[in-house]
């Protein structure tokens, strides 16, 4: 099992140590260890943010004077094989498989609070089911940016339930820097979207093949660039 940052392989496909039919988010031991090693680092105020596995109850757990935070893994990229089955099926299977191989690496995953509060959906759950988000990570990140600036978004109520988690990073910039999300943010602190953005529209997913291909290409480029940032971070430690 990986025990040092330097052991992390940014090209490792996390589905390769996941039991058949299972989700790497919950069943890849390598992905969990990579998350633990990468994101256990000081917060903006210098407080250590140590993450530890804690049995089946908690994917990764942090406990300190800052509070108790149970975190779970979530995939950043999505081909929407169910909702967009026609356009997905119009692509060669090899192309779809290549996308999976490229994005099922550590750069394609992030941590969110994993405990339900007041019996309401988690961030993972709500961003997946909300019709104006549809599991798009770029739109989720825009919601998080607006949370920090006090602007409304489709996920405002859900993100507000986890206000103490986001407060750990002090600002949107602090959040982006902690989770190495620079590739999805421009120099002025605005989100770089996977598709042209003119607000949270009722149908945020592409329906035409050309648009769909460009959408997946941007997701793949993001993971590739984020993996490069992760590798640079590892070398700097």
Short mmCIF file of C-alpha atoms in Angstrom, two decimals:
data_model
loop_
_atom_site.label_atom_id
_atom_site.label_comp_id
_atom_site.label_asym_id
_atom_site.label_seq_id
_atom_site.Cartn_x
_atom_site.Cartn_y
_atom_site.Cartn_z
CA UNK A 1 0.00 0.00 0.00
CA UNK A 2 1.20 3.51 -0.82
CA UNK A 3 2.55 5.25 2.28
CA UNK A 4 4.43 8.27 0.91
CA UNK A 5 3.49 11.08 -1.45
CA UNK A 6 6.37 10.08 -3.71
CA UNK A 7 4.74 6.66 -4.21
CA UNK A 8 1.70 8.17 -5.92
CA UNK A 9 1.35 7.18 -9.58
CA UNK A 10 -0.75 9.82 -11.35
CA UNK A 11 -1.33 7.37 -14.21
CA UNK A 12 -2.74 4.60 -12.03
CA UNK A 13 -6.22 3.54 -13.17
CA UNK A 14 -8.25 3.27 -9.98
CA UNK A 15 -10.68 0.83 -11.56
CA UNK A 16 -7.86 -1.73 -11.73
CA UNK A 17 -8.01 -2.50 -8.00
CA UNK A 18 -11.78 -2.12 -7.73
CA UNK A 19 -13.91 -5.29 -7.58
CA UNK A 20 -15.97 -5.89 -10.75
CA UNK A 21 -19.24 -3.98 -10.72
CA UNK A 22 -18.13 -1.72 -7.88
CA UNK A 23 -17.38 1.99 -7.76
CA UNK A 24 -13.75 3.13 -7.32
CA UNK A 25 -15.03 5.98 -5.14
CA UNK A 26 -15.85 3.53 -2.40
CA UNK A 27 -13.94 0.35 -3.30
CA UNK A 28 -10.50 1.31 -4.65
CA UNK A 29 -8.04 1.13 -1.73
CA UNK A 30 -5.43 2.93 -3.82
CA UNK A 31 -7.71 5.89 -4.53
CA UNK A 32 -8.52 6.27 -0.84
CA UNK A 33 -4.83 6.20 0.06
CA UNK A 34 -4.01 8.73 -2.65
CA UNK A 35 -6.74 11.03 -1.31
CA UNK A 36 -5.37 10.65 2.22
CA UNK A 37 -1.82 11.47 1.20
CA UNK A 38 -2.62 14.36 -1.12
CA UNK A 39 -5.17 16.28 0.90
CA UNK A 40 -3.69 15.75 4.38
CA UNK A 41 -1.85 19.05 4.33
CA UNK A 42 -2.00 22.38 6.17
CA UNK A 43 -5.04 24.59 5.79
CA UNK A 44 -4.58 28.26 4.82
CA UNK A 45 -4.14 29.22 8.50
CA UNK A 46 -1.46 26.55 8.97
CA UNK A 47 -3.61 24.05 10.85
CA UNK A 48 -2.79 20.45 9.82
CA UNK A 49 -5.70 18.85 7.97
CA UNK A 50 -4.94 15.21 8.71
CA UNK A 51 -7.20 12.62 7.11
CA UNK A 52 -7.47 9.05 8.35
CA UNK A 53 -9.52 6.04 7.23
CA UNK A 54 -12.04 5.05 9.85
CA UNK A 55 -13.63 1.71 9.00
CA UNK A 56 -16.80 1.49 6.97
CA UNK A 57 -18.45 4.41 8.73
CA UNK A 58 -16.09 7.01 7.27
CA UNK A 59 -14.19 6.97 3.98
CA UNK A 60 -11.74 9.52 5.41
CA UNK A 61 -12.13 11.37 8.68
CA UNK A 62 -10.63 14.56 10.09
CA UNK A 63 -10.98 15.46 13.76
CA UNK A 64 -9.35 18.47 15.39
CA UNK A 65 -10.22 21.75 17.07
CA UNK A 66 -11.56 22.75 13.64
CA UNK A 67 -14.27 20.13 13.94
CA UNK A 68 -15.12 16.65 12.76
CA UNK A 69 -15.38 16.09 9.02
CA UNK A 70 -16.29 12.80 7.37
CA UNK A 71 -15.35 12.95 3.69
CA UNK A 72 -16.14 10.75 0.71
CA UNK A 73 -14.72 10.50 -2.80
CA UNK A 74 -16.55 11.70 -5.88
CA UNK A 75 -15.68 11.40 -9.57
CA UNK A 76 -15.16 14.68 -11.40
CA UNK A 77 -15.79 13.37 -14.92
CA UNK A 78 -18.93 11.89 -16.39
CA UNK A 79 -19.86 10.56 -19.82
CA UNK A 80 -23.58 10.52 -18.90
CA UNK A 81 -24.01 7.12 -20.50
CA UNK A 82 -27.58 6.88 -19.26
CA UNK A 83 -28.93 10.36 -19.95
CA UNK A 84 -27.01 10.70 -23.22
CA UNK A 85 -27.07 7.08 -24.35
CA UNK A 86 -27.66 7.93 -28.03
CA UNK A 87 -24.72 10.28 -28.45
CA UNK A 88 -22.54 8.13 -26.19
CA UNK A 89 -23.36 5.08 -28.28
CA UNK A 90 -22.53 6.93 -31.49
CA UNK A 91 -18.86 7.05 -30.49
CA UNK A 92 -16.50 4.17 -31.10
CA UNK A 93 -16.19 1.96 -28.04
CA UNK A 94 -12.41 2.39 -28.12
CA UNK A 95 -12.83 6.16 -27.85
CA UNK A 96 -15.13 5.79 -24.85
CA UNK A 97 -12.76 3.31 -23.23
CA UNK A 98 -9.81 5.66 -23.77
CA UNK A 99 -11.72 8.44 -22.00
CA UNK A 100 -12.28 6.18 -19.00
CA UNK A 101 -8.65 5.13 -18.83
CA UNK A 102 -7.48 8.73 -18.95
CA UNK A 103 -9.91 10.09 -16.39
CA UNK A 104 -10.10 7.25 -13.86
CA UNK A 105 -6.87 8.49 -12.30
CA UNK A 106 -6.38 10.47 -9.10
CA UNK A 107 -6.80 13.76 -10.96
CA UNK A 108 -10.35 12.74 -11.82
CA UNK A 109 -11.56 12.57 -8.21
CA UNK A 110 -12.20 14.89 -5.30
CA UNK A 111 -13.41 14.76 -1.70
CA UNK A 112 -16.69 16.19 -0.42
CA UNK A 113 -18.40 15.91 2.98
CA UNK A 114 -20.00 12.48 3.03
CA UNK A 115 -22.45 12.64 5.92
CA UNK A 116 -26.08 13.57 5.35
CA UNK A 117 -27.27 16.44 7.52
CA UNK A 118 -30.91 16.81 8.58
CA UNK A 119 -31.72 13.82 6.36
CA UNK A 120 -31.07 15.92 3.27
CA UNK A 121 -28.88 15.04 0.26
CA UNK A 122 -25.12 15.40 0.42
CA UNK A 123 -23.26 17.56 -2.08
CA UNK A 124 -22.43 14.43 -4.11
CA UNK A 125 -26.07 13.40 -4.22
CA UNK A 126 -27.60 16.79 -4.92
CA UNK A 127 -25.20 17.78 -7.69
CA UNK A 128 -25.96 14.48 -9.39
CA UNK A 129 -29.73 14.85 -9.22
CA UNK A 130 -30.19 18.60 -9.74
CA UNK A 131 -31.50 19.22 -13.28
CA UNK A 132 -29.40 22.38 -13.68
CA UNK A 133 -26.15 20.67 -12.61
CA UNK A 134 -26.45 17.06 -13.83
CA UNK A 135 -23.24 15.96 -12.13
CA UNK A 136 -21.11 18.48 -14.04
CA UNK A 137 -18.10 19.34 -11.89
CA UNK A 138 -17.50 22.69 -13.59
CA UNK A 139 -21.02 23.80 -12.65
CA UNK A 140 -20.51 22.42 -9.15
CA UNK A 141 -17.31 24.44 -8.83
CA UNK A 142 -19.17 27.58 -9.96
CA UNK A 143 -21.71 26.91 -7.20
CA UNK A 144 -18.86 26.61 -4.70
CA UNK A 145 -17.34 29.87 -5.97
CA UNK A 146 -20.69 31.58 -5.46
CA UNK A 147 -20.96 30.09 -1.98
CA UNK A 148 -17.78 31.92 -1.02
CA UNK A 149 -18.94 35.21 -2.58
CA UNK A 150 -22.45 34.99 -1.14
CA UNK A 151 -24.15 34.63 -4.52
CA UNK A 152 -27.08 32.31 -5.15
CA UNK A 153 -26.72 29.06 -7.09
CA UNK A 154 -28.73 25.86 -7.57
CA UNK A 155 -26.70 24.23 -4.78
CA UNK A 156 -26.78 27.16 -2.34
CA UNK A 157 -28.91 25.43 0.28
CA UNK A 158 -26.89 22.23 0.14
CA UNK A 159 -23.50 23.95 0.31
CA UNK A 160 -24.71 26.08 3.22
CA UNK A 161 -25.34 22.93 5.25
CA UNK A 162 -21.61 22.23 4.98
CA UNK A 163 -20.52 25.80 5.70
CA UNK A 164 -18.00 24.66 8.32
CA UNK A 165 -16.22 22.46 5.78
CA UNK A 166 -15.85 25.26 3.25
CA UNK A 167 -14.80 27.67 5.99
CA UNK A 168 -11.69 25.54 6.51
CA UNK A 169 -10.25 26.93 3.27
CA UNK A 170 -11.23 30.56 4.02
CA UNK A 171 -11.90 31.54 0.40
CA UNK A 172 -12.52 30.14 -3.06
CA UNK A 173 -8.84 30.63 -3.80
CA UNK A 174 -7.93 28.65 -0.69
CA UNK A 175 -10.29 25.84 -1.71
CA UNK A 176 -8.88 25.71 -5.25
CA UNK A 177 -5.30 25.71 -3.98
CA UNK A 178 -5.92 22.98 -1.41
CA UNK A 179 -7.45 20.57 -3.93
CA UNK A 180 -5.23 21.64 -6.84
CA UNK A 181 -8.09 22.74 -9.06
CA UNK A 182 -6.16 25.53 -10.80
CA UNK A 183 -6.77 24.06 -14.25
CA UNK A 184 -10.47 24.86 -13.94
CA UNK A 185 -10.01 28.47 -12.80
CA UNK A 186 -8.65 31.40 -14.81
CA UNK A 187 -6.31 34.16 -13.68
CA UNK A 188 -9.17 36.31 -12.42
CA UNK A 189 -10.62 33.54 -10.26
CA UNK A 190 -13.47 32.64 -12.61
CA UNK A 191 -14.40 29.06 -13.47
CA UNK A 192 -13.32 27.66 -16.85
CA UNK A 193 -16.41 25.79 -18.01
CA UNK A 194 -16.52 22.56 -19.99
CA UNK A 195 -19.24 24.14 -22.17
CA UNK A 196 -20.14 27.78 -22.92
CA UNK A 197 -21.83 29.17 -19.80
CA UNK A 198 -24.65 31.71 -19.76
CA UNK A 199 -26.26 30.75 -16.48
CA UNK A 200 -27.65 27.61 -14.90
CA UNK A 201 -29.89 26.40 -17.69
CA UNK A 202 -32.57 23.68 -17.47
CA UNK A 203 -30.58 21.42 -19.81
CA UNK A 204 -26.85 21.74 -19.06
CA UNK A 205 -25.77 18.66 -21.03
CA UNK A 206 -24.77 18.48 -24.71
CA UNK A 207 -27.11 16.66 -27.05
CA UNK A 208 -25.25 16.91 -30.37
CA UNK A 209 -22.25 14.72 -31.08
CA UNK A 210 -19.81 17.56 -31.84
CA UNK A 211 -20.75 19.38 -28.65
CA UNK A 212 -20.57 16.14 -26.67
CA UNK A 213 -17.10 15.33 -28.01
CA UNK A 214 -15.82 18.81 -27.13
CA UNK A 215 -17.37 18.51 -23.66
CA UNK A 216 -15.57 15.22 -22.98
CA UNK A 217 -12.33 16.54 -24.47
CA UNK A 218 -12.36 19.44 -22.00
CA UNK A 219 -12.98 17.09 -19.10
CA UNK A 220 -10.10 14.90 -20.19
CA UNK A 221 -7.80 17.91 -20.63
CA UNK A 222 -8.68 19.06 -17.13
CA UNK A 223 -7.74 15.71 -15.59
CA UNK A 224 -4.48 15.59 -17.55
CA UNK A 225 -3.54 19.10 -16.41
CA UNK A 226 -4.62 18.48 -12.83
CA UNK A 227 -2.54 15.30 -12.73
CA UNK A 228 0.44 17.38 -13.87
CA UNK A 229 -0.24 19.84 -11.04
CA UNK A 230 -0.47 16.93 -8.59
CA UNK A 231 2.87 15.59 -9.83
CA UNK A 232 4.45 19.04 -9.42
CA UNK A 233 3.01 19.30 -5.91
CA UNK A 234 4.49 15.91 -4.99
CA UNK A 235 7.91 16.94 -6.28
CA UNK A 236 7.76 20.14 -4.22
CA UNK A 237 7.21 18.41 -0.88
#
